[in-house]
Amino acid sequence: MDNVDRKADGSSPASQSRATVATTAKEPKPGFQQPFAREDAHKLLSRAKLEALLEEVAPGERLDDDVVALLQEHIEDFVESALDYACRLAKHRKSRTIEARDVQLYLQKAWCQRVPGYGVEERVRRRSEVPAHVKRMAEARKQRNIYASSR
């Protein structure tokens, strides 16, 4: 009645594979780190680094604790969204590594920022003007000038 192969201990291969999946789902995969914790936000850009940046821009100014917390939260959200977008792009390319072009595309699309030195510099190639078009445009300009001077 039961066509499942049984091992010496009486368990079936299917039940054993389910048990393996259940136990390995809880363990982190090798090469991957634990998800970023909110408590680690200050590690991205510490208060000292924020104050050093402020000193470059506005010497003598100080940062309030609430401002530091807000900036660190904003930095964390920015990095998280950039990495999420870059991971999705890498997955779309069927790659397991994030490349600079993935982050660059996020910066271009979400923040309208270009990062010089990364990616392909596309040269804008201007089309040569067709003589017939130039002639038509000159005639139209001439007619417009004649009409404007007759008013």
C-alpha positions in Angstrom: 0.0 0.0 0.0 2.8 2.4 0.9 5.3 2.8 -2.0 7.7 5.0 -0.2 11.3 3.7 0.4 12.0 3.3 4.0 15.5 3.6 5.6 16.8 1.4 8.3 15.6 3.8 11.0 12.0 3.7 9.5 12.0 7.2 8.1 11.3 8.0 4.5 13.6 10.2 2.3 10.8 12.8 1.8 10.3 13.3 5.5 14.0 13.6 6.0 14.4 16.2 3.3 11.6 18.2 4.9 13.3 18.1 8.2 16.6 19.2 6.6 14.9 22.2 5.0 13.2 23.1 8.3 16.5 23.1 10.2 18.5 24.9 7.6 16.0 27.7 7.1 16.8 29.0 10.5 20.6 29.0 10.0 22.2 31.9 8.1 23.5 31.0 4.7 27.3 31.0 4.3 28.6 34.3 2.9 25.6 36.3 4.0 25.5 38.5 7.0 22.6 39.1 9.4 20.2 41.8 8.4 21.1 45.3 9.3 19.8 46.3 12.7 18.4 49.7 13.5 20.7 49.9 16.5 23.7 49.8 14.1 22.7 53.0 12.3 25.3 55.1 14.1 28.0 52.9 12.6 27.2 54.2 9.1 28.1 57.7 10.0 29.0 58.4 13.6 28.3 61.7 15.4 32.0 62.6 15.2 31.9 62.2 11.4 28.7 64.2 11.1 30.2 67.0 13.2 33.4 66.9 11.1 31.3 67.3 7.9 29.4 70.2 9.5 32.7 71.8 10.5 33.8 71.8 6.9 30.5 73.4 5.7 29.8 75.7 8.6 32.7 76.2 11.1 31.6 76.8 14.7 28.1 75.2 14.4 27.0 72.3 16.6 24.5 69.5 16.0 21.6 68.8 18.3 21.1 65.2 19.5 17.7 65.1 17.6 19.3 66.3 14.4 22.0 63.6 14.7 19.4 60.9 15.2 17.4 62.2 12.3 20.4 62.3 10.0 21.5 58.8 11.0 18.0 57.5 10.3 17.9 59.2 6.9 21.4 57.8 6.1 20.2 54.3 7.1 17.1 54.5 5.0 19.1 55.8 2.0 21.6 52.9 2.2 18.8 50.4 2.8 16.8 51.5 -0.2 19.9 51.7 -2.4 21.0 48.2 -1.5 17.5 46.8 -1.9 17.3 48.3 -5.4 20.8 47.1 -6.3 20.0 43.6 -5.0 16.9 43.4 -7.2 18.9 44.6 -10.2 21.6 42.0 -9.6 18.9 39.3 -9.1 17.3 40.4 -12.4 20.7 40.0 -14.1 20.9 36.5 -12.5 24.0 37.5 -10.6 24.8 37.0 -6.9 27.0 40.1 -6.7 26.1 43.7 -6.7 28.1 45.8 -9.1 28.7 49.6 -9.2 26.4 50.0 -12.1 23.5 48.6 -10.0 24.0 51.4 -7.4 24.6 53.9 -10.1 21.3 53.2 -11.8 19.5 53.6 -8.4 21.2 57.0 -7.9 20.3 58.1 -11.4 16.6 57.0 -11.2 15.8 57.9 -7.6 18.0 60.9 -6.9 18.9 62.2 -10.4 22.6 61.9 -9.5 25.3 60.9 -11.9 28.5 59.3 -10.5 31.4 60.3 -12.7 33.9 57.6 -13.5 31.4 54.7 -13.4 29.6 53.2 -16.3 29.7 53.9 -19.9 30.0 57.5 -20.9 27.6 57.9 -23.8 28.6 60.3 -26.4 25.8 62.4 -27.8 26.0 62.1 -31.6 24.5 65.0 -33.4 22.9 64.3 -36.7 24.0 66.2 -39.7 21.4 68.5 -41.0 19.7 67.6 -44.2 20.1 70.5 -46.8 16.4 70.3 -47.8 15.4 70.8 -44.1 17.8 73.8 -43.7 16.3 75.4 -46.9 12.7 74.9 -45.7 13.6 76.4 -42.3 15.2 79.4 -43.9 12.1 80.0 -46.1 9.9 79.8 -43.0 12.0 82.3 -41.1 12.0 84.6 -44.1 8.2 84.4 -44.3 7.8 85.0 -40.6 10.1 88.1 -40.8 8.1 89.5 -43.8 4.8 88.9 -41.9 6.1 90.5 -38.7 7.5 93.6 -40.6 4.2 94.2 -42.5 2.2 94.5 -39.2 
